[in-house]
Structure formats: structure tokens, C-alpha cells
Coordinates of C-alpha atoms and ligand atoms in Angstrom, one line a residue:
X13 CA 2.9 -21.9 -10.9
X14 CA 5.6 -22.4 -8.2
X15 CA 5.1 -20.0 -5.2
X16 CA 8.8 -18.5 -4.8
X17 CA 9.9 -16.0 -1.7
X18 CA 8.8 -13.3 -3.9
X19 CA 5.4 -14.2 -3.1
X20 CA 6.1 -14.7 0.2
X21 CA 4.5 -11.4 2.0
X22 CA 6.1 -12.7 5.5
X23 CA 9.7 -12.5 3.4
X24 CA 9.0 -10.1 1.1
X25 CA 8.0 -6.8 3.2
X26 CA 11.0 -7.3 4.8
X27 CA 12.9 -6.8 1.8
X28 CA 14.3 -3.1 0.6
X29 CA 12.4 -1.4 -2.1
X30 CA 15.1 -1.8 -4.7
X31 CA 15.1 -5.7 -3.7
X32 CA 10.9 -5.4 -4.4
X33 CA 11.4 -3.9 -7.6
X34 CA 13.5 -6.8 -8.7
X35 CA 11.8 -9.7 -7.1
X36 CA 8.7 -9.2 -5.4
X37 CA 5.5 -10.7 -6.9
X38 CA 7.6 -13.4 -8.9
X39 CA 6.2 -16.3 -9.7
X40 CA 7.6 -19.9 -11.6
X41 CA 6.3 -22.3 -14.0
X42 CA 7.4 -26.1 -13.8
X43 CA 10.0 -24.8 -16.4
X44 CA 11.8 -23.0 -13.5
X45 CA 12.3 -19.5 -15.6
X46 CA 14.3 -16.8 -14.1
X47 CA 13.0 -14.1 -16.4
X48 CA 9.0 -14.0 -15.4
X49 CA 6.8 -15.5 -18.1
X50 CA 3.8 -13.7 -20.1
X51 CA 0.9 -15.7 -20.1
X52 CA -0.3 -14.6 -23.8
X53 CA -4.1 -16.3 -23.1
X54 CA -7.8 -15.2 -22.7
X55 CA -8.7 -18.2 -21.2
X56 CA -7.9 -21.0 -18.8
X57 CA -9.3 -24.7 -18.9
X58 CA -10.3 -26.3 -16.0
X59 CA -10.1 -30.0 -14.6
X60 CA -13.6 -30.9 -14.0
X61 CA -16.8 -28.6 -14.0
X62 CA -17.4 -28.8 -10.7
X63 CA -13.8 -26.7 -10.8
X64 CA -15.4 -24.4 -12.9
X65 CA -17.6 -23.6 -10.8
X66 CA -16.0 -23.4 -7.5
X67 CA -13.6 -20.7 -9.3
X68 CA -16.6 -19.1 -10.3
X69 CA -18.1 -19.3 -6.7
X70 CA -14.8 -17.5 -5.5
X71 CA -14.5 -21.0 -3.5
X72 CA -11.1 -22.2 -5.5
X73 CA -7.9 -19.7 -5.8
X74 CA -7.1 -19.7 -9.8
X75 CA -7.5 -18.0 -13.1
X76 CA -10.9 -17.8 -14.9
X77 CA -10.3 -15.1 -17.5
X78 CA -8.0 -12.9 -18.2
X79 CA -10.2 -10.1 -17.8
X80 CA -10.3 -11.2 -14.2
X81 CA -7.2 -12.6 -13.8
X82 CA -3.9 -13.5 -15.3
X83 CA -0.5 -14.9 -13.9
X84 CA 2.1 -12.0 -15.3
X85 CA -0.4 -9.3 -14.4
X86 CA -0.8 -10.5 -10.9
X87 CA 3.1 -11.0 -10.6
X88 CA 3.3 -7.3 -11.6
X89 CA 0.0 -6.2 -9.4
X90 CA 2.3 -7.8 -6.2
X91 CA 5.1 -6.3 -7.0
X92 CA 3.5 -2.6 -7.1
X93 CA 2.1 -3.4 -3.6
X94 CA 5.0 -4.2 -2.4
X95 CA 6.7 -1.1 -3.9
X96 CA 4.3 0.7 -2.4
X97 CA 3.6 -1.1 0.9
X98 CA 0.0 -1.1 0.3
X99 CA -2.3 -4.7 1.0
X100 CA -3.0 -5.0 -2.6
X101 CA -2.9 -3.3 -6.4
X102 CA -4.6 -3.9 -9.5
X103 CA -3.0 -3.0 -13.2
X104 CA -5.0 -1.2 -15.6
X105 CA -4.2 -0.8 -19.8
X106 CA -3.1 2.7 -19.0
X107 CA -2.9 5.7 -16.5
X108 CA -6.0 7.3 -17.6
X109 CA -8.1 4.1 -17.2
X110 CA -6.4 3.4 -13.6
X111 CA -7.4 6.8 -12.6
X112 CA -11.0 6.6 -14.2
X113 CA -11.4 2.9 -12.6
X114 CA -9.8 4.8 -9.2
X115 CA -12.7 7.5 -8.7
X116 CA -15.7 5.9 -10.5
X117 CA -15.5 2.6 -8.5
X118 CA -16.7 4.6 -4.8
X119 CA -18.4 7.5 -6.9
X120 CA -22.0 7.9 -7.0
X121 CA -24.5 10.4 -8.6
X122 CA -24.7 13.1 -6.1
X123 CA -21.2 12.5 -4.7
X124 CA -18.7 15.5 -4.8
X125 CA -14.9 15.4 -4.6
X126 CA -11.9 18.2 -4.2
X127 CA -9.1 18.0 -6.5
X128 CA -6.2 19.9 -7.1
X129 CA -6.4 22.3 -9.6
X130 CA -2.8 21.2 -11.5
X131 CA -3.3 18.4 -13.1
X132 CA -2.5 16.1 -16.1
X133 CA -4.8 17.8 -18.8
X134 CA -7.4 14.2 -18.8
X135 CA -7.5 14.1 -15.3
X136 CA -8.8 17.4 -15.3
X137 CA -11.3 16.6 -18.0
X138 CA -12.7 13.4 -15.5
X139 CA -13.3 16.1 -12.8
X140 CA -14.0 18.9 -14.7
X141 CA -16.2 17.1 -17.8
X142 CA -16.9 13.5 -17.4
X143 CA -18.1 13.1 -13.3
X144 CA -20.5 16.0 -13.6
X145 CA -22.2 14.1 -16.6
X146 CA -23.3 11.8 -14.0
X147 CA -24.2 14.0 -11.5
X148 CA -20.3 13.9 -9.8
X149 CA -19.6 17.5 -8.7
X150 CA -16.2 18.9 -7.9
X151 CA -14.6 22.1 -6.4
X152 CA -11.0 22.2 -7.4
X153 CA -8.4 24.0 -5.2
X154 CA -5.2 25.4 -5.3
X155 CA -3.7 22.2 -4.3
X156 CA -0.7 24.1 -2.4
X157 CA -3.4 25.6 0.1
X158 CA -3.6 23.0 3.1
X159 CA -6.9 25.4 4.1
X160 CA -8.5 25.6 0.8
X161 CA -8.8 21.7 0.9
X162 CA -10.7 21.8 4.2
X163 CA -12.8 24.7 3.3
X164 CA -13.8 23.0 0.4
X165 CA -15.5 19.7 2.1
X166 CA -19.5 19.5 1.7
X167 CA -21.7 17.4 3.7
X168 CA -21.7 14.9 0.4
X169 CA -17.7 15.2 -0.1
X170 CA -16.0 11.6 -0.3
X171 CA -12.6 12.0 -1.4
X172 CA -9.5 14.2 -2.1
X173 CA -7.8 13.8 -5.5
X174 CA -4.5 14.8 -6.6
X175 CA -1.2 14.7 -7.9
X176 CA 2.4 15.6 -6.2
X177 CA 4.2 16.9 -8.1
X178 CA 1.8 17.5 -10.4
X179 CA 1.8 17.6 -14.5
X180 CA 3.1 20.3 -15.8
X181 CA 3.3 22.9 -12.7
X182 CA 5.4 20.8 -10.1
X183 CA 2.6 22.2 -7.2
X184 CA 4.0 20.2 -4.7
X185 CA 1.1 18.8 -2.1
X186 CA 1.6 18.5 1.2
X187 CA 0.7 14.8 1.9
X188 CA 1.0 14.5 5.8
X189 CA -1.2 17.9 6.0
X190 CA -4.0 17.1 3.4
X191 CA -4.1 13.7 4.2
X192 CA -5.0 14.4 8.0
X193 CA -7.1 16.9 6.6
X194 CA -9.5 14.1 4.9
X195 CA -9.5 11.8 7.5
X196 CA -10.5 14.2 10.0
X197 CA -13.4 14.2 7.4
X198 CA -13.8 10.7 7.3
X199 CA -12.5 11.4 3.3
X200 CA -10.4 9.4 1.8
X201 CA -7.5 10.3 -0.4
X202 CA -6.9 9.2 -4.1
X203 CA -2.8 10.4 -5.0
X204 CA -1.7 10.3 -8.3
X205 CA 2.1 9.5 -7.9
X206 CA 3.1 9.1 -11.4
X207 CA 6.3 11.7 -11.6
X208 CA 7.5 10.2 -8.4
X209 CA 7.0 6.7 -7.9
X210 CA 7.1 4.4 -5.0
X211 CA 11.0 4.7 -4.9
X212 CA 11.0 8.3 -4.1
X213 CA 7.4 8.9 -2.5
X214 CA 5.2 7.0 -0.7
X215 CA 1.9 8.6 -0.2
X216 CA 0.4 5.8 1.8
X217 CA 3.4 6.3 4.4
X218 CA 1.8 9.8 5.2
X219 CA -2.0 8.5 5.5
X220 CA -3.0 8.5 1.8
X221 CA -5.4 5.6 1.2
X222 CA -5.4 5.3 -2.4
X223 CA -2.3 5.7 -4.9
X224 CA -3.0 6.2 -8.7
X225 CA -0.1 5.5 -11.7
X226 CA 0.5 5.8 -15.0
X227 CA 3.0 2.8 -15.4
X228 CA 3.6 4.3 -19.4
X229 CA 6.2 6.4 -17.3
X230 CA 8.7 5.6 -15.1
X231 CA 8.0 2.2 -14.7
X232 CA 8.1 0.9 -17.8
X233 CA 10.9 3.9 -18.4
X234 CA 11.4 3.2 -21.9
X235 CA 8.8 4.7 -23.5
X236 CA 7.5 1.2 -24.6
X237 CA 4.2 0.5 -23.6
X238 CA 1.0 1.9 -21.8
X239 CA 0.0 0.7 -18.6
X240 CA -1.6 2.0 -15.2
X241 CA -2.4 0.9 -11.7
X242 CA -3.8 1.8 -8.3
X243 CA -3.0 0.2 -4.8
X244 CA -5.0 0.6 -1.7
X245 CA -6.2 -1.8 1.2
X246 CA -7.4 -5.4 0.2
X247 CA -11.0 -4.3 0.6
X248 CA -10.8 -1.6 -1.8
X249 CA -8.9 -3.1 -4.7
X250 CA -10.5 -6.9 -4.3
X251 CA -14.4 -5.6 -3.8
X252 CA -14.8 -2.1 -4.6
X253 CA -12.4 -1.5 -7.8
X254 CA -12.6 -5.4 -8.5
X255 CA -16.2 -5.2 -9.0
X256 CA -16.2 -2.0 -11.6
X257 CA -13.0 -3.0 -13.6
X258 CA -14.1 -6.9 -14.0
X259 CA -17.8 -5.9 -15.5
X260 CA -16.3 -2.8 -17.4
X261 CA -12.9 -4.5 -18.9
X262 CA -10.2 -2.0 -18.4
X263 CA -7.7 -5.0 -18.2
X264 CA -3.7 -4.9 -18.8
X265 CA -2.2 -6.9 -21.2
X266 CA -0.3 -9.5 -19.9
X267 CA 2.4 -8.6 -22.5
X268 CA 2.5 -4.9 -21.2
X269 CA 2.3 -6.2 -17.6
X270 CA 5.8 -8.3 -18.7
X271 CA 7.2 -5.2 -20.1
X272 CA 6.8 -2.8 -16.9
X273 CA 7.7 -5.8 -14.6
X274 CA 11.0 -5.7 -16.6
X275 CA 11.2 -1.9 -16.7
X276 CA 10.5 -2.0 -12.6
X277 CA 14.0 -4.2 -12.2
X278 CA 15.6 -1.0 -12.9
X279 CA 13.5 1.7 -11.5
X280 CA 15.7 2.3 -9.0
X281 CA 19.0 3.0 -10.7
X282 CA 17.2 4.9 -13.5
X283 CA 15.0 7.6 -11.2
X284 CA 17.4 8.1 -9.4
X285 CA 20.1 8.9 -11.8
X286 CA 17.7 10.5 -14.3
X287 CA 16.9 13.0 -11.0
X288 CA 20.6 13.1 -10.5
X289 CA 20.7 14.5 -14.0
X290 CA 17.7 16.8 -13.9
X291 CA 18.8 18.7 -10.9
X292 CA 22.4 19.4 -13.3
X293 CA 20.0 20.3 -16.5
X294 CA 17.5 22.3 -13.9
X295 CA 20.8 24.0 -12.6
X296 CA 21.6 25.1 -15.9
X297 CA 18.3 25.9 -17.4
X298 CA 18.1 28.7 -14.2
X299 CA 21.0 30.5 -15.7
X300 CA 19.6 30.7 -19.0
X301 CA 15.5 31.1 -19.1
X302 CA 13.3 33.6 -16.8
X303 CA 11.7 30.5 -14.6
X304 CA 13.1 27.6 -13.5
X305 CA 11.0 24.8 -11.9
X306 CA 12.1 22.0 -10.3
X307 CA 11.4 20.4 -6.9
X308 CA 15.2 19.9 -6.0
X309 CA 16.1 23.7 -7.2
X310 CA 16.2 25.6 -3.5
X311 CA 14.5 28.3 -6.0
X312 CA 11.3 26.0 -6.2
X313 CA 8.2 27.7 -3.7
X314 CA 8.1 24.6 -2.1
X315 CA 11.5 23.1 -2.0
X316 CA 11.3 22.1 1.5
X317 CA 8.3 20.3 1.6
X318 CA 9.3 18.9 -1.6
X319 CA 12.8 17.2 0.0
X320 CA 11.0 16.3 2.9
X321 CA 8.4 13.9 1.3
X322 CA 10.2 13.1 -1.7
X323 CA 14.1 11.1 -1.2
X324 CA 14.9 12.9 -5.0
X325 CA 13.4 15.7 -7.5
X326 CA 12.5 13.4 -9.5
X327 CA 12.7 13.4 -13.8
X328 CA 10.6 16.5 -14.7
X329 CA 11.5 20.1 -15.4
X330 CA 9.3 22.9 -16.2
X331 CA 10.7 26.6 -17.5
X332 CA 8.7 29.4 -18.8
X333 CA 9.9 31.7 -21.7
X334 CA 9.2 35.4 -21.6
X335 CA 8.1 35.2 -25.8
X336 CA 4.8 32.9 -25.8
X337 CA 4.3 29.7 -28.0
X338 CA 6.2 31.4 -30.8
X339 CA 9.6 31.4 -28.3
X340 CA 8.7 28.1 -26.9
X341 CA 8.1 26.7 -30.3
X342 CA 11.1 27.8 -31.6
X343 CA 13.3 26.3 -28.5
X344 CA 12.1 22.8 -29.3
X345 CA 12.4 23.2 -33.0
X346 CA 16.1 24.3 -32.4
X347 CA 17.2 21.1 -30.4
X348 CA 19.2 18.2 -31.8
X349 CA 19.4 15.8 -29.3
X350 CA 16.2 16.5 -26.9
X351 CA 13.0 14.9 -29.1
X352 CA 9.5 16.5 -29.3
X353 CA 7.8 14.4 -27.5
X354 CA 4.6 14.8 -25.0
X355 CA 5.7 11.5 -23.1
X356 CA 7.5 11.5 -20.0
X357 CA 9.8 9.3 -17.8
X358 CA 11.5 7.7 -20.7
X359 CA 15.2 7.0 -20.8
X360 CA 15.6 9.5 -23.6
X361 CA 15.3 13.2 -22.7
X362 CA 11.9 14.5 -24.2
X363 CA 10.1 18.1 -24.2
X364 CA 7.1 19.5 -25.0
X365 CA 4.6 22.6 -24.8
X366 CA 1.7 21.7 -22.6
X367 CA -0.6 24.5 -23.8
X368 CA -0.4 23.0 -27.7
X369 CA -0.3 19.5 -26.6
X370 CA -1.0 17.5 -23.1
X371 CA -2.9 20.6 -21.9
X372 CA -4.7 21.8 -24.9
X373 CA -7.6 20.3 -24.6
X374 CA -8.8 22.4 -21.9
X375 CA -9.8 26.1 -22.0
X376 CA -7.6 29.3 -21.6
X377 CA -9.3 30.0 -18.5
X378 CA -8.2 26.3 -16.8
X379 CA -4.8 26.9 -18.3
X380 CA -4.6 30.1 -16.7
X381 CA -5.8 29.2 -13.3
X382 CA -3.4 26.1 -13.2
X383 CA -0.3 28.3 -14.6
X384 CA -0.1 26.4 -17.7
X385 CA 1.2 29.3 -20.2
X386 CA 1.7 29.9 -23.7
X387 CA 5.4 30.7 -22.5
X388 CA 6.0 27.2 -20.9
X389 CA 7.7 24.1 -21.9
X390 CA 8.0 20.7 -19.6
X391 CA 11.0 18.9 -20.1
X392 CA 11.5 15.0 -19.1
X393 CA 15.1 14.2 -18.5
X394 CA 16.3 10.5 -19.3
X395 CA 19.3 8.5 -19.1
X396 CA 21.9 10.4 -21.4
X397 CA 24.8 11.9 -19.9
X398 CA 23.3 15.6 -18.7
X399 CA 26.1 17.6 -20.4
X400 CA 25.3 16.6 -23.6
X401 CA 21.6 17.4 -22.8
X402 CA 22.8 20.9 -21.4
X403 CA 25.2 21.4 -24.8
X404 CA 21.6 20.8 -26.8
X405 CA 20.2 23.7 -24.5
X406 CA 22.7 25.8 -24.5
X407 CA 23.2 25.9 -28.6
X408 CA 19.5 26.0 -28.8
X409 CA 18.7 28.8 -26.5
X410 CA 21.8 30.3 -28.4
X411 CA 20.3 29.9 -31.6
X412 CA 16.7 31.7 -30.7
X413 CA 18.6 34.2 -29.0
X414 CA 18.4 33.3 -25.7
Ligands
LIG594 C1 0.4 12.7 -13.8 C2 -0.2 11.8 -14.9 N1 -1.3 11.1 -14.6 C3 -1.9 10.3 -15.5 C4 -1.4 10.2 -16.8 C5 -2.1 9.3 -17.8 O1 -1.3 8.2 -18.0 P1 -1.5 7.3 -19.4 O2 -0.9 8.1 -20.5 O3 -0.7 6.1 -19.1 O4 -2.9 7.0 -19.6 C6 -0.3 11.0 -17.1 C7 0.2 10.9 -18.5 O5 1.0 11.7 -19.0 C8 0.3 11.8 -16.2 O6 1.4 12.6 -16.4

């Protein structure tokens, strides 16, 4: 592999996001590609054993396996860095198994953490279900309340764990505050910036130490493949998380990892005008259903703080409906254009019902507490041109008599 600028960190942390997202990490075969390669392989051979065994040593740079290593993942893991200015990242084979990987490589029995009570439905069910199985306790807070996370620290509390904005509610967390807040603590902080991405958040830049994604989102932004990853200092991703995901195998494909470095190329022009669009369909929406939500709506409890950590309101929408599932079942069957879909951060606008889908797997009484109702519908808005997406709602609505 031919080292190119984009591997350069001396060149390339200079560069602008938007130039990261196109170039950073890249690396070249002797065939001089433009487009990165995928190195489809389980394996690599090696010259002479004594090779083999310096690699295994951690005494020669190079690939041993590709559950360890591979050249397309890594050009993707250095381009997420970048993105995020963090030291290092490491890909995963999904959000769910970069989260897992996230918390369970620094977790011990008797360890307890604080997380924010709106979540993504399975990363409620790691804090809530899996941890405790191995004696991992958690006390989860209204993430909004900057003094509920610092009345919640124990003597055996070792991190803070959320997501801003978070899946379905749009709680917006105060980084700067919450972040101080655990390192006062000596705590450290494990964001889950999936909605927003590097391009319009960067967690790190207000003290988080460890950021979270599912890649299956806006990254990849097509709604093509699964993929996840979590960036943090070199110490944390190349010992701590290193040593739990090459023993346990949570590894990405190095055909996915092609996938999202291609979706990343565009990142930029597509979450920003998908958040251009979303604020027109939120605008909309507000004249139409009870409850709007939406970072960038001025209506939004934490609007402020919203604009002033995130540069856009990113892709997702929530609205609640006075009539319960029925009404909320009824809007998406009416829709022509806006697909059914529990997905997010694809190019095509996409809706669901949390409670009967991404949610549902947790009881009423979580639902409740997070302000996940039977009245409310999350809406991902993609690449199509908004008013067609607002003529969908408005006939819809229309049609249930709305
Ligand atoms: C905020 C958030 N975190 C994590 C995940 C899990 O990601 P994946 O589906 O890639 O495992 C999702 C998926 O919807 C999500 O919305």
C-alpha cells in the first residue's frame, strides 16, 4: 500500500472536515486506484516466518487477520478520526456492536454507569437488561437535567452514556455541561452521535472522551449496509477496545467499510441539505399535528442549546398525534411517497412508530418515562425535494382527517 497525504496526520488535520470526508485515511495499491480498494480477504501471507512472528509480536506494522486488521477498514477507521478529530477509531459490523464493544471494554462486575434515559430502544436494553446480568448497574437520568447527572455519580460510577439528540425524543444534552460534570468525577463520557455526525457535532470538542456511531445511518446514507464505530484516544481504541473486539470478533466487513467510505465522500452535502429539508417539512408538520419536534424549530425546549452545539438540526423529526397508534397507524398507511421504514438517515424519506417498532421491545413504563407514546411517529427526512415530501403529508393528514 502507497502512503498518500491522506494518511499523512501532519497534512491531513489541517484539512477542513468536508476535505476529511473525501480524502482522509486513503490509501493506494501499486495499481494507483483513485476509488479506494476493498480488500475481500481473511488472511494475509507473510514473507518469511520469522515475519510472522514479528507481526504477531506487535514488533512489524502489517495485517495478520482480518479480524485484527484490514487495509479498507483501516482507511475508513482514519477517516472517522479525522472527521472527528479524535487520535484514533475502530469500525464495528454495526451500531449496536460499536456501542456494546464501547461500554463492555472498561466495564467490570461491580462497575455502575449513568445514562440518559432517551435512548435508541437496544441501547436501553444494554443498560437496562444486558450490564446488570454481569453485575453492571445503572441509574438512568433525565438526560436534559445537567444536576441529575451529578447527583447520580456513586463511589463505583465510571462513565456517562448518552445520545444528543437522542432516538426518538430529540432530548438534546448539554455536552460542555455534562461533560465537565464527569471529569470533575474523574468519569469519562461515552456519546452516541449517530443523528448528528462529526459534520454537525463534535462531542470531543466539548470534553467528551468517547464517541459512539451507528455508520448504517448517515454515513453510509443510503440505507445500504450496517456498520458502526467508536473513536477515542489512541490508548483507548488500540489497548482497551482493541483487546475486547480482537478476542470477541465484532469485525466490519471490509466490503461495508468500502460502502460507508464512499457514502462519507458525500456526508457533507447530504446532512446538510437533508437538515435544510427537515427544518421546511418540520415547519410544516407544526401547522398541521399537535407536537412538533425538531432541534432547529425555535418551538423545540432546547433550541438554543441545540444551535449552539450542533452547526444544523440535523435529518430527524418527531410529531405526536392526539389519537394513539390507531391515528399514527393510519398516517403512515395513508402516505405515497414517505416509506414505512424503522431506518433512518437514508436518502429516501422514511417514518415509523417507535412504540410498535424500534421502541417496542421495552416496557410501557420505559416508554412512558422516555416520552415514547402510542401517539408518536419519528420521521427521517432524505434527499427528495421537501415539497413533494410536505404534498405526501399534507394529502395524508388530509385523508385521516387531520
Ligand atoms: C442512536 C442510535 N444508536 C445506535 C443505533 C444502532 O445502530 P445499528 O442499527 O447500526 O446497529 C441506532 C439505530 O437505529 C440509533 O438510532
Amino acid at each position: 500500500m502507497k502512503k498518500l497525504t491522506g494518511q499523512d496526520r501532519s497534512i491531513t488535520t489541517k484539512w477542513r472536515p468536508a476535505t476529511q470526508a473525501v480524502r482522509g485515511g486513503t490509501a493506494r495499491s501499486h495499481f494507483g486506484e483513485t476509488s479506494e480498494a476493498i480488500f475481500l480477504t481473511s488472511g494475509f501471507a507473510y514473507d518469511c516466518a520469522a515475519d510472522a512472528a514479528a507481526r504477531f509480536a506487535g514488533e512489524q506494522k502489517g495485517m495478520t487477520y482480518s479480524r485484527l486488521q484490514n487495509p479498507s477498514v483501516e482507511m475508513l477507521e482514519e477517516r472517522i478520526a479525522l472527521m472527528e478529530g479524535a487520535e484514533a477509531a475502530r469500525c464495528m459490523a454495526s451500531g449496536m456492536a460499536a456501542m456494546t464493544a464501547a461500554l463492555l471494554c472498561q466495564l467490570s462486575a461491580g462497575d455502575h454507569l449513568v445514562a440518559g434515559r432517551a435512548a435508541f430502544g437496544s441501547c436501553r436494553w444494554l443498560t437496562d437488561t444486558l450490564l446488570p446480568r454481569f453485575g453492571i448497574t445503572a441509574t438512568i437520568v433525565d438526560g436534559t437535567d445537567n444536576d441529575a447527572w451529578k447527583a447520580a455519580i456513586r463511589p463505583n460510577t465510571k462513565l456517562f452514556f448518552f445520545e444528543t439528540p437522542a432516538n426518538p425524543t430529540l432530548d438534546v444534552v448539554d455536552l460542555e455541561a455534562v461533560c465537565r460534570i464527569a471529569k470533575d468525577s474523574g468519569l469519562k463520557t461515552v456519546v452516541d452521535n449517530a443523528f448528528a455526525t462529526s459534520l454537525l457535532q463534535r462531542p470531543m470538542d466539548y470534553g467528551a472522551d468517547i464517541v459512539a456511531y451507528s455508520a448504517t445511518k448517515m454515513m453510509d446514507g443510503q440505507g445500504r449496509v450496517l456498520a458502526g464505530a467508536v473513536c477515542g484516544t489512541n490508548e483507548f481504541i488500540n489497548t482497551t477496545l482493541l483487546a475486547f473486539t480482537r478476542n470477541t470478533g465484532p469485525t466490519l466487513s471490509a466490503f461495508n467499510a468500502w460502502v460507508v467510505l464512499k457514502g462519507l465522500e458525500t456526508l457533507d452535502l447530504r446532512i446538510n441539505r437533508q437538515s435544510e429539508n427537515a427544518l421546511k417539512v418540520a415547519r410544516f408538520l407544526e401547522t398541521r399535528v399537535p407536537r412538533t419536534l425538531y432541534p432547529a424549530l425555535e418551538s423545540h425546549p432546547q433550541h438554543k442549546l441545540a444551535m449552539k452545539q450542533m452547526s444544523a438540526g440535523g435529518t430527524i423529526i418527531s410529531i405526536y398525534l392526539d389519537g394513539g397508534r390507531p391515528q399514527a397507524h393510519a398516517l403512515l398507511d395513508a402516505l405515497e411517497l414517505v416509506d414505512i421504514s424503522n431506518n433512518i438517515g437514508d436518502s429516501r424519506t422514511l417514518m415509523t412508530h417507535p412504540c410498535s417498532t424500534t421502541h417496542a421491545g421495552l416496557s410501557a413504563e420505559v416508554r412512558a418515562e422516555m416520552g415514547v407514546e402510542e401517539g408518536m411517529l419519528r420521521l427521517s427526512v432524505g434527499l427528495e425535494d421537501p415539497l413533494d415530501v410536505i404534498d405526501d403529508f399534507n394529502r395524508a393528514l388530509t385523508a385521516i382527517g387531520l
